[in-house]
């Protein structure tokens, strides 16, 4: 069967997973009466809730569909995450494919994440197919967006062949594509035909010895480690003897290919053999990991693996030692936390885990707050209790021994009336304005180069300043000179001075001190943060004080009607960004507390 391997790359929310849904439907992968969920590729709970792709996944469709004339081609599609924090997945995946579909929103245009992945794809010599998606939006500006994409390719040093890219205009949700921006009906057949015609078949040697580069790692309770990647040369059969090599060509382990699986639609199906060019999953090895080469026992040279950008941010994960520890979670010991983090570090190459000297805490380094936030959220759903410190950036040194820190490109889209506030706040955080231009519809697009340190905790304040209408996108840019001290949160906090339950009578008097984060009846302990102080210093208060009842002061009466403002409840990411260096977040399956 003819074969094509293609990855879909796009910014968050530009519609790639929705487009894959339509590719499934129109290629006959699903029966007409089969009930499938929207965004079928976003299979884990967090992806469904947040509407973002977190893990890269492989799938395949056949074109033309069964019964239609013509030679059948199997198209292996890799759906990639659109957020820079999960970019570690994307960088490796591009080595599995021979072409990419670059999906761009017809209104928003080329965004920073698109730039990041496209740069990696162009450097590998891949020739993209550009799809301008969502052309049925009322604010679509398809032609301008196309010009932006061309400029982007030029700025990324694309070759003449790469600049001569095919273009399609599409609506992924409605399932049609065409050559002009006026198309409003039809099917995705033009996209399928373009993939078959434009993406080269894998030109790999089937007669050579079997080699395979691991790009994704998965776990299964029955067969153990599942390694996914592309067969680089030769043929592999079930139970064939194989060994794993590291970068230097040293043998890590030997074994057999106990199970081979191919992708057919959303299913992983057991297969007997796989040939050069096919994307498959394999079980049978216990130690081999991402970037290792799996090969026939006669092979001694390892395949070249893509280098991964280093982590830029770290947090301390500690055992929960608060007075309420162990009440809500089932996994509370340092051994359980260690095993879980080590397993995560194995399968996710963008995360590095190191154990602290006290054995009770672990330094976890990753690409950004969202990536680490997703890991913490996944762990709390599995029943873990943790204490999390404030994120801190990882500094480095340049050739002269001077301190350097990570910088980010920050692209902000805001209504014109708020642009002054945003520029002022970013200047306080030592960001440099690099570009500012109107983007149509009364909005302004502002680009900054900012130290990552200054961006920690800014997102919540940014949403308040822009009345929830601003959009911010961030992307790692480089390591640059250290910017000196950046002031963090201005307000202090209100801290409970005892243990008990929060009382409405006491909270009524504390409301004028600042913003409360607890409600009457919440269990409290000494040192827990119950709110934000209106002033700059921290203040210890008694939120459990009850009204003194005497013969003269009855429990009823008009002075008892305490009306409290609903408390400000922070989400996990907001809490992590909010805390200061001497504070931490206590995370359990049911609660998020600051202390």
mmCIF file with all atom_site columns, C-alpha atoms in Angstrom, residues 86-272:
data_model
loop_
_atom_site.group_PDB
_atom_site.id
_atom_site.type_symbol
_atom_site.label_atom_id
_atom_site.label_alt_id
_atom_site.label_comp_id
_atom_site.label_asym_id
_atom_site.label_entity_id
_atom_site.label_seq_id
_atom_site.pdbx_PDB_ins_code
_atom_site.Cartn_x
_atom_site.Cartn_y
_atom_site.Cartn_z
_atom_site.occupancy
_atom_site.B_iso_or_equiv
_atom_site.pdbx_formal_charge
_atom_site.auth_seq_id
_atom_site.auth_comp_id
_atom_site.auth_asym_id
_atom_site.auth_atom_id
_atom_site.pdbx_PDB_model_num
ATOM 1   C CA . UNK A 1 86  ? 4.377   20.981  25.314 1.00 0.00 ? 86  UNK A CA 1
ATOM 2   C CA . UNK A 1 87  ? 6.807   21.711  22.484 1.00 0.00 ? 87  UNK A CA 1
ATOM 3   C CA . UNK A 1 88  ? 9.132   18.899  23.598 1.00 0.00 ? 88  UNK A CA 1
ATOM 4   C CA . UNK A 1 89  ? 6.655   16.503  21.976 1.00 0.00 ? 89  UNK A CA 1
ATOM 5   C CA . UNK A 1 90  ? 6.616   18.389  18.685 1.00 0.00 ? 90  UNK A CA 1
ATOM 6   C CA . UNK A 1 91  ? 10.359  18.680  18.144 1.00 0.00 ? 91  UNK A CA 1
ATOM 7   C CA . UNK A 1 92  ? 10.861  14.916  18.058 1.00 0.00 ? 92  UNK A CA 1
ATOM 8   C CA . UNK A 1 93  ? 7.741   14.084  16.091 1.00 0.00 ? 93  UNK A CA 1
ATOM 9   C CA . UNK A 1 94  ? 8.872   16.020  13.043 1.00 0.00 ? 94  UNK A CA 1
ATOM 10  C CA . UNK A 1 95  ? 11.610  13.420  12.503 1.00 0.00 ? 95  UNK A CA 1
ATOM 11  C CA . UNK A 1 96  ? 8.880   10.762  11.924 1.00 0.00 ? 96  UNK A CA 1
ATOM 12  C CA . UNK A 1 97  ? 7.114   12.546  9.070  1.00 0.00 ? 97  UNK A CA 1
ATOM 13  C CA . UNK A 1 98  ? 7.877   13.538  5.467  1.00 0.00 ? 98  UNK A CA 1
ATOM 14  C CA . UNK A 1 99  ? 5.562   16.539  5.291  1.00 0.00 ? 99  UNK A CA 1
ATOM 15  C CA . UNK A 1 100 ? 3.596   18.970  7.459  1.00 0.00 ? 100 UNK A CA 1
ATOM 16  C CA . UNK A 1 101 ? 0.222   20.651  7.188  1.00 0.00 ? 101 UNK A CA 1
ATOM 17  C CA . UNK A 1 102 ? 0.491   24.160  8.627  1.00 0.00 ? 102 UNK A CA 1
ATOM 18  C CA . UNK A 1 103 ? -2.932  25.258  9.828  1.00 0.00 ? 103 UNK A CA 1
ATOM 19  C CA . UNK A 1 104 ? -3.482  29.008  10.334 1.00 0.00 ? 104 UNK A CA 1
ATOM 20  C CA . UNK A 1 105 ? -6.590  30.783  11.638 1.00 0.00 ? 105 UNK A CA 1
ATOM 21  C CA . UNK A 1 106 ? -8.024  33.099  8.948  1.00 0.00 ? 106 UNK A CA 1
ATOM 22  C CA . UNK A 1 107 ? -8.558  35.877  11.529 1.00 0.00 ? 107 UNK A CA 1
ATOM 23  C CA . UNK A 1 108 ? -5.673  35.523  14.018 1.00 0.00 ? 108 UNK A CA 1
ATOM 24  C CA . UNK A 1 109 ? -2.936  34.745  11.494 1.00 0.00 ? 109 UNK A CA 1
ATOM 25  C CA . UNK A 1 110 ? 0.481   33.272  12.230 1.00 0.00 ? 110 UNK A CA 1
ATOM 26  C CA . UNK A 1 111 ? 1.027   33.151  16.016 1.00 0.00 ? 111 UNK A CA 1
ATOM 27  C CA . UNK A 1 112 ? 4.226   32.541  18.029 1.00 0.00 ? 112 UNK A CA 1
ATOM 28  C CA . UNK A 1 113 ? 3.692   28.800  18.490 1.00 0.00 ? 113 UNK A CA 1
ATOM 29  C CA . UNK A 1 114 ? 3.196   28.395  14.729 1.00 0.00 ? 114 UNK A CA 1
ATOM 30  C CA . UNK A 1 115 ? 6.514   30.178  14.262 1.00 0.00 ? 115 UNK A CA 1
ATOM 31  C CA . UNK A 1 116 ? 8.321   27.925  16.740 1.00 0.00 ? 116 UNK A CA 1
ATOM 32  C CA . UNK A 1 117 ? 7.225   24.603  15.184 1.00 0.00 ? 117 UNK A CA 1
ATOM 33  C CA . UNK A 1 118 ? 7.377   25.828  11.580 1.00 0.00 ? 118 UNK A CA 1
ATOM 34  C CA . UNK A 1 119 ? 10.987  26.892  12.168 1.00 0.00 ? 119 UNK A CA 1
ATOM 35  C CA . UNK A 1 120 ? 11.817  23.365  13.361 1.00 0.00 ? 120 UNK A CA 1
ATOM 36  C CA . UNK A 1 121 ? 9.998   21.818  10.350 1.00 0.00 ? 121 UNK A CA 1
ATOM 37  C CA . UNK A 1 122 ? 11.721  24.065  7.788  1.00 0.00 ? 122 UNK A CA 1
ATOM 38  C CA . UNK A 1 123 ? 15.134  23.346  9.337  1.00 0.00 ? 123 UNK A CA 1
ATOM 39  C CA . UNK A 1 124 ? 14.522  19.625  8.748  1.00 0.00 ? 124 UNK A CA 1
ATOM 40  C CA . UNK A 1 125 ? 13.827  20.351  5.070  1.00 0.00 ? 125 UNK A CA 1
ATOM 41  C CA . UNK A 1 126 ? 10.094  19.526  5.205  1.00 0.00 ? 126 UNK A CA 1
ATOM 42  C CA . UNK A 1 127 ? 7.870   21.231  2.612  1.00 0.00 ? 127 UNK A CA 1
ATOM 43  C CA . UNK A 1 128 ? 4.634   22.449  4.242  1.00 0.00 ? 128 UNK A CA 1
ATOM 44  C CA . UNK A 1 129 ? 1.089   22.558  2.856  1.00 0.00 ? 129 UNK A CA 1
ATOM 45  C CA . UNK A 1 130 ? -0.547  25.752  4.183  1.00 0.00 ? 130 UNK A CA 1
ATOM 46  C CA . UNK A 1 131 ? -4.241  25.521  5.127  1.00 0.00 ? 131 UNK A CA 1
ATOM 47  C CA . UNK A 1 132 ? -5.993  28.782  6.020  1.00 0.00 ? 132 UNK A CA 1
ATOM 48  C CA . UNK A 1 133 ? -8.719  27.512  8.378  1.00 0.00 ? 133 UNK A CA 1
ATOM 49  C CA . UNK A 1 134 ? -11.988 29.061  9.672  1.00 0.00 ? 134 UNK A CA 1
ATOM 50  C CA . UNK A 1 135 ? -12.564 31.100  6.478  1.00 0.00 ? 135 UNK A CA 1
ATOM 51  C CA . UNK A 1 136 ? -16.259 31.275  7.386  1.00 0.00 ? 136 UNK A CA 1
ATOM 52  C CA . UNK A 1 137 ? -15.475 33.572  10.360 1.00 0.00 ? 137 UNK A CA 1
ATOM 53  C CA . UNK A 1 138 ? -17.027 37.015  10.124 1.00 0.00 ? 138 UNK A CA 1
ATOM 54  C CA . UNK A 1 139 ? -13.637 38.660  10.785 1.00 0.00 ? 139 UNK A CA 1
ATOM 55  C CA . UNK A 1 140 ? -11.632 36.418  8.406  1.00 0.00 ? 140 UNK A CA 1
ATOM 56  C CA . UNK A 1 141 ? -8.857  38.123  6.409  1.00 0.00 ? 141 UNK A CA 1
ATOM 57  C CA . UNK A 1 142 ? -7.570  35.141  4.438  1.00 0.00 ? 142 UNK A CA 1
ATOM 58  C CA . UNK A 1 143 ? -5.372  36.964  1.919  1.00 0.00 ? 143 UNK A CA 1
ATOM 59  C CA . UNK A 1 144 ? -3.561  39.084  4.542  1.00 0.00 ? 144 UNK A CA 1
ATOM 60  C CA . UNK A 1 145 ? -2.968  35.987  6.668  1.00 0.00 ? 145 UNK A CA 1
ATOM 61  C CA . UNK A 1 146 ? -1.453  34.238  3.657  1.00 0.00 ? 146 UNK A CA 1
ATOM 62  C CA . UNK A 1 147 ? 0.962   37.164  3.180  1.00 0.00 ? 147 UNK A CA 1
ATOM 63  C CA . UNK A 1 148 ? 1.876   36.921  6.883  1.00 0.00 ? 148 UNK A CA 1
ATOM 64  C CA . UNK A 1 149 ? 2.675   33.218  6.461  1.00 0.00 ? 149 UNK A CA 1
ATOM 65  C CA . UNK A 1 150 ? 4.895   33.969  3.453  1.00 0.00 ? 150 UNK A CA 1
ATOM 66  C CA . UNK A 1 151 ? 6.748   36.665  5.445  1.00 0.00 ? 151 UNK A CA 1
ATOM 67  C CA . UNK A 1 152 ? 7.132   34.205  8.319  1.00 0.00 ? 152 UNK A CA 1
ATOM 68  C CA . UNK A 1 153 ? 8.693   31.599  6.013  1.00 0.00 ? 153 UNK A CA 1
ATOM 69  C CA . UNK A 1 154 ? 11.122  34.199  4.620  1.00 0.00 ? 154 UNK A CA 1
ATOM 70  C CA . UNK A 1 155 ? 12.138  35.273  8.143  1.00 0.00 ? 155 UNK A CA 1
ATOM 71  C CA . UNK A 1 156 ? 12.769  31.598  9.021  1.00 0.00 ? 156 UNK A CA 1
ATOM 72  C CA . UNK A 1 157 ? 15.189  31.215  6.050  1.00 0.00 ? 157 UNK A CA 1
ATOM 73  C CA . UNK A 1 158 ? 12.971  28.889  4.009  1.00 0.00 ? 158 UNK A CA 1
ATOM 74  C CA . UNK A 1 159 ? 14.420  27.565  0.740  1.00 0.00 ? 159 UNK A CA 1
ATOM 75  C CA . UNK A 1 160 ? 12.891  28.443  -2.658 1.00 0.00 ? 160 UNK A CA 1
ATOM 76  C CA . UNK A 1 161 ? 11.149  25.042  -2.784 1.00 0.00 ? 161 UNK A CA 1
ATOM 77  C CA . UNK A 1 162 ? 9.653   25.573  0.691  1.00 0.00 ? 162 UNK A CA 1
ATOM 78  C CA . UNK A 1 163 ? 8.442   29.071  -0.292 1.00 0.00 ? 163 UNK A CA 1
ATOM 79  C CA . UNK A 1 164 ? 6.607   27.554  -3.278 1.00 0.00 ? 164 UNK A CA 1
ATOM 80  C CA . UNK A 1 165 ? 4.012   26.015  -0.957 1.00 0.00 ? 165 UNK A CA 1
ATOM 81  C CA . UNK A 1 166 ? 0.528   24.831  -1.960 1.00 0.00 ? 166 UNK A CA 1
ATOM 82  C CA . UNK A 1 167 ? -2.363  26.719  -0.277 1.00 0.00 ? 167 UNK A CA 1
ATOM 83  C CA . UNK A 1 168 ? -5.895  25.580  0.585  1.00 0.00 ? 168 UNK A CA 1
ATOM 84  C CA . UNK A 1 169 ? -8.714  27.547  2.221  1.00 0.00 ? 169 UNK A CA 1
ATOM 85  C CA . UNK A 1 170 ? -10.875 25.479  4.555  1.00 0.00 ? 170 UNK A CA 1
ATOM 86  C CA . UNK A 1 171 ? -13.407 25.271  7.343  1.00 0.00 ? 171 UNK A CA 1
ATOM 87  C CA . UNK A 1 172 ? -12.430 22.314  9.498  1.00 0.00 ? 172 UNK A CA 1
ATOM 88  C CA . UNK A 1 173 ? -15.664 22.373  11.483 1.00 0.00 ? 173 UNK A CA 1
ATOM 89  C CA . UNK A 1 174 ? -17.874 22.310  8.372  1.00 0.00 ? 174 UNK A CA 1
ATOM 90  C CA . UNK A 1 175 ? -15.604 19.909  6.515  1.00 0.00 ? 175 UNK A CA 1
ATOM 91  C CA . UNK A 1 176 ? -14.769 21.622  3.213  1.00 0.00 ? 176 UNK A CA 1
ATOM 92  C CA . UNK A 1 177 ? -11.639 22.929  1.498  1.00 0.00 ? 177 UNK A CA 1
ATOM 93  C CA . UNK A 1 178 ? -10.882 24.637  -1.812 1.00 0.00 ? 178 UNK A CA 1
ATOM 94  C CA . UNK A 1 179 ? -8.360  26.680  -3.765 1.00 0.00 ? 179 UNK A CA 1
ATOM 95  C CA . UNK A 1 180 ? -10.042 30.067  -3.260 1.00 0.00 ? 180 UNK A CA 1
ATOM 96  C CA . UNK A 1 181 ? -11.027 32.024  -0.156 1.00 0.00 ? 181 UNK A CA 1
ATOM 97  C CA . UNK A 1 182 ? -14.632 32.222  -1.455 1.00 0.00 ? 182 UNK A CA 1
ATOM 98  C CA . UNK A 1 183 ? -15.300 28.457  -1.073 1.00 0.00 ? 183 UNK A CA 1
ATOM 99  C CA . UNK A 1 184 ? -18.272 27.787  1.241  1.00 0.00 ? 184 UNK A CA 1
ATOM 100 C CA . UNK A 1 185 ? -19.246 24.164  0.460  1.00 0.00 ? 185 UNK A CA 1
ATOM 101 C CA . UNK A 1 186 ? -17.831 20.820  -0.650 1.00 0.00 ? 186 UNK A CA 1
ATOM 102 C CA . UNK A 1 187 ? -15.603 18.222  1.038  1.00 0.00 ? 187 UNK A CA 1
ATOM 103 C CA . UNK A 1 188 ? -12.023 17.835  2.188  1.00 0.00 ? 188 UNK A CA 1
ATOM 104 C CA . UNK A 1 189 ? -11.122 15.806  -0.943 1.00 0.00 ? 189 UNK A CA 1
ATOM 105 C CA . UNK A 1 190 ? -8.825  18.625  -2.208 1.00 0.00 ? 190 UNK A CA 1
ATOM 106 C CA . UNK A 1 191 ? -6.813  18.334  1.041  1.00 0.00 ? 191 UNK A CA 1
ATOM 107 C CA . UNK A 1 192 ? -6.499  14.543  0.761  1.00 0.00 ? 192 UNK A CA 1
ATOM 108 C CA . UNK A 1 193 ? -5.439  14.831  -2.898 1.00 0.00 ? 193 UNK A CA 1
ATOM 109 C CA . UNK A 1 194 ? -2.904  17.547  -2.017 1.00 0.00 ? 194 UNK A CA 1
ATOM 110 C CA . UNK A 1 195 ? -1.361  15.370  0.724  1.00 0.00 ? 195 UNK A CA 1
ATOM 111 C CA . UNK A 1 196 ? -1.029  12.393  -1.652 1.00 0.00 ? 196 UNK A CA 1
ATOM 112 C CA . UNK A 1 197 ? 0.441   14.559  -4.431 1.00 0.00 ? 197 UNK A CA 1
ATOM 113 C CA . UNK A 1 198 ? 2.680   16.926  -2.441 1.00 0.00 ? 198 UNK A CA 1
ATOM 114 C CA . UNK A 1 199 ? 4.021   14.889  0.502  1.00 0.00 ? 199 UNK A CA 1
ATOM 115 C CA . UNK A 1 200 ? 6.750   12.489  -0.672 1.00 0.00 ? 200 UNK A CA 1
ATOM 116 C CA . UNK A 1 201 ? 6.446   8.778   0.087  1.00 0.00 ? 201 UNK A CA 1
ATOM 117 C CA . UNK A 1 202 ? 9.032   7.645   2.676  1.00 0.00 ? 202 UNK A CA 1
ATOM 118 C CA . UNK A 1 203 ? 12.129  6.835   0.598  1.00 0.00 ? 203 UNK A CA 1
ATOM 119 C CA . UNK A 1 204 ? 13.584  4.282   2.972  1.00 0.00 ? 204 UNK A CA 1
ATOM 120 C CA . UNK A 1 205 ? 15.429  1.036   2.384  1.00 0.00 ? 205 UNK A CA 1
ATOM 121 C CA . UNK A 1 206 ? 13.345  -2.091  3.056  1.00 0.00 ? 206 UNK A CA 1
ATOM 122 C CA . UNK A 1 207 ? 16.276  -4.416  2.278  1.00 0.00 ? 207 UNK A CA 1
ATOM 123 C CA . UNK A 1 208 ? 18.636  -3.048  4.946  1.00 0.00 ? 208 UNK A CA 1
ATOM 124 C CA . UNK A 1 209 ? 18.720  -4.268  8.553  1.00 0.00 ? 209 UNK A CA 1
ATOM 125 C CA . UNK A 1 210 ? 15.799  -3.159  10.762 1.00 0.00 ? 210 UNK A CA 1
ATOM 126 C CA . UNK A 1 211 ? 16.208  0.197   12.604 1.00 0.00 ? 211 UNK A CA 1
ATOM 127 C CA . UNK A 1 212 ? 13.621  2.272   14.483 1.00 0.00 ? 212 UNK A CA 1
ATOM 128 C CA . UNK A 1 213 ? 13.927  5.588   16.399 1.00 0.00 ? 213 UNK A CA 1
ATOM 129 C CA . UNK A 1 214 ? 11.764  5.944   19.524 1.00 0.00 ? 214 UNK A CA 1
ATOM 130 C CA . UNK A 1 215 ? 9.891   9.280   19.576 1.00 0.00 ? 215 UNK A CA 1
ATOM 131 C CA . UNK A 1 216 ? 6.985   8.663   21.986 1.00 0.00 ? 216 UNK A CA 1
ATOM 132 C CA . UNK A 1 217 ? 6.753   6.529   25.111 1.00 0.00 ? 217 UNK A CA 1
ATOM 133 C CA . UNK A 1 218 ? 3.606   5.097   26.624 1.00 0.00 ? 218 UNK A CA 1
ATOM 134 C CA . UNK A 1 219 ? 2.787   2.621   29.391 1.00 0.00 ? 219 UNK A CA 1
ATOM 135 C CA . UNK A 1 220 ? 0.346   -0.269  29.402 1.00 0.00 ? 220 UNK A CA 1
ATOM 136 C CA . UNK A 1 221 ? -0.494  -2.339  32.493 1.00 0.00 ? 221 UNK A CA 1
ATOM 137 C CA . UNK A 1 222 ? -0.494  -5.563  30.451 1.00 0.00 ? 222 UNK A CA 1
ATOM 138 C CA . UNK A 1 223 ? 2.406   -5.337  27.991 1.00 0.00 ? 223 UNK A CA 1
ATOM 139 C CA . UNK A 1 224 ? 4.603   -2.776  29.830 1.00 0.00 ? 224 UNK A CA 1
ATOM 140 C CA . UNK A 1 225 ? 6.446   -0.077  27.860 1.00 0.00 ? 225 UNK A CA 1
ATOM 141 C CA . UNK A 1 226 ? 5.055   0.854   24.462 1.00 0.00 ? 226 UNK A CA 1
ATOM 142 C CA . UNK A 1 227 ? 7.550   2.611   22.190 1.00 0.00 ? 227 UNK A CA 1
ATOM 143 C CA . UNK A 1 228 ? 6.200   4.555   19.197 1.00 0.00 ? 228 UNK A CA 1
ATOM 144 C CA . UNK A 1 229 ? 8.168   5.795   16.201 1.00 0.00 ? 229 UNK A CA 1
ATOM 145 C CA . UNK A 1 230 ? 8.882   5.294   12.525 1.00 0.00 ? 230 UNK A CA 1
ATOM 146 C CA . UNK A 1 231 ? 10.568  2.221   11.053 1.00 0.00 ? 231 UNK A CA 1
ATOM 147 C CA . UNK A 1 232 ? 13.665  3.774   9.477  1.00 0.00 ? 232 UNK A CA 1
ATOM 148 C CA . UNK A 1 233 ? 14.863  0.786   7.455  1.00 0.00 ? 233 UNK A CA 1
ATOM 149 C CA . UNK A 1 234 ? 14.216  -2.912  6.963  1.00 0.00 ? 234 UNK A CA 1
ATOM 150 C CA . UNK A 1 235 ? 11.301  -5.045  8.121  1.00 0.00 ? 235 UNK A CA 1
ATOM 151 C CA . UNK A 1 236 ? 10.384  -6.098  11.674 1.00 0.00 ? 236 UNK A CA 1
ATOM 152 C CA . UNK A 1 237 ? 8.319   -9.186  12.548 1.00 0.00 ? 237 UNK A CA 1
ATOM 153 C CA . UNK A 1 238 ? 6.727   -10.253 15.838 1.00 0.00 ? 238 UNK A CA 1
ATOM 154 C CA . UNK A 1 239 ? 9.200   -12.035 18.180 1.00 0.00 ? 239 UNK A CA 1
ATOM 155 C CA . UNK A 1 240 ? 12.226  -10.906 16.150 1.00 0.00 ? 240 UNK A CA 1
ATOM 156 C CA . UNK A 1 241 ? 15.370  -10.510 18.339 1.00 0.00 ? 241 UNK A CA 1
ATOM 157 C CA . UNK A 1 242 ? 16.218  -6.801  18.752 1.00 0.00 ? 242 UNK A CA 1
ATOM 158 C CA . UNK A 1 243 ? 18.433  -4.566  20.885 1.00 0.00 ? 243 UNK A CA 1
ATOM 159 C CA . UNK A 1 244 ? 18.367  -0.931  21.999 1.00 0.00 ? 244 UNK A CA 1
ATOM 160 C CA . UNK A 1 245 ? 21.275  1.498   21.423 1.00 0.00 ? 245 UNK A CA 1
ATOM 161 C CA . UNK A 1 246 ? 21.978  4.879   23.049 1.00 0.00 ? 246 UNK A CA 1
ATOM 162 C CA . UNK A 1 247 ? 23.361  7.951   21.174 1.00 0.00 ? 247 UNK A CA 1
ATOM 163 C CA . UNK A 1 248 ? 26.916  6.608   21.331 1.00 0.00 ? 248 UNK A CA 1
ATOM 164 C CA . UNK A 1 249 ? 25.926  3.204   19.933 1.00 0.00 ? 249 UNK A CA 1
ATOM 165 C CA . UNK A 1 250 ? 26.253  1.303   23.238 1.00 0.00 ? 250 UNK A CA 1
ATOM 166 C CA . UNK A 1 251 ? 23.803  -1.575  23.727 1.00 0.00 ? 251 UNK A CA 1
ATOM 167 C CA . UNK A 1 252 ? 21.391  -0.753  26.593 1.00 0.00 ? 252 UNK A CA 1
ATOM 168 C CA . UNK A 1 253 ? 19.353  -3.959  26.486 1.00 0.00 ? 253 UNK A CA 1
ATOM 169 C CA . UNK A 1 254 ? 18.440  -6.870  24.232 1.00 0.00 ? 254 UNK A CA 1
ATOM 170 C CA . UNK A 1 255 ? 15.074  -8.566  23.856 1.00 0.00 ? 255 UNK A CA 1
ATOM 171 C CA . UNK A 1 256 ? 12.335  -9.485  21.401 1.00 0.00 ? 256 UNK A CA 1
ATOM 172 C CA . UNK A 1 257 ? 9.618   -7.481  19.671 1.00 0.00 ? 257 UNK A CA 1
ATOM 173 C CA . UNK A 1 258 ? 6.865   -9.226  21.645 1.00 0.00 ? 258 UNK A CA 1
ATOM 174 C CA . UNK A 1 259 ? 4.058   -7.117  20.148 1.00 0.00 ? 259 UNK A CA 1
ATOM 175 C CA . UNK A 1 260 ? 3.755   -4.810  17.123 1.00 0.00 ? 260 UNK A CA 1
ATOM 176 C CA . UNK A 1 261 ? 0.848   -2.411  16.699 1.00 0.00 ? 261 UNK A CA 1
ATOM 177 C CA . UNK A 1 262 ? -0.176  -0.187  13.789 1.00 0.00 ? 262 UNK A CA 1
ATOM 178 C CA . UNK A 1 263 ? -2.576  2.775   13.835 1.00 0.00 ? 263 UNK A CA 1
ATOM 179 C CA . UNK A 1 264 ? -5.934  2.274   12.118 1.00 0.00 ? 264 UNK A CA 1
ATOM 180 C CA . UNK A 1 265 ? -8.191  5.243   12.782 1.00 0.00 ? 265 UNK A CA 1
ATOM 181 C CA . UNK A 1 266 ? -8.337  5.778   16.557 1.00 0.00 ? 266 UNK A CA 1
ATOM 182 C CA . UNK A 1 267 ? -7.433  2.159   17.331 1.00 0.00 ? 267 UNK A CA 1
ATOM 183 C CA . UNK A 1 268 ? -4.049  0.565   17.875 1.00 0.00 ? 268 UNK A CA 1
ATOM 184 C CA . UNK A 1 269 ? -4.264  -2.780  16.055 1.00 0.00 ? 269 UNK A CA 1
ATOM 185 C CA . UNK A 1 270 ? -1.897  -5.761  16.469 1.00 0.00 ? 270 UNK A CA 1
ATOM 186 C CA . UNK A 1 271 ? 0.072   -6.444  13.262 1.00 0.00 ? 271 UNK A CA 1
ATOM 187 C CA . UNK A 1 272 ? 2.458   -9.252  12.283 1.00 0.00 ? 272 UNK A CA 1
#
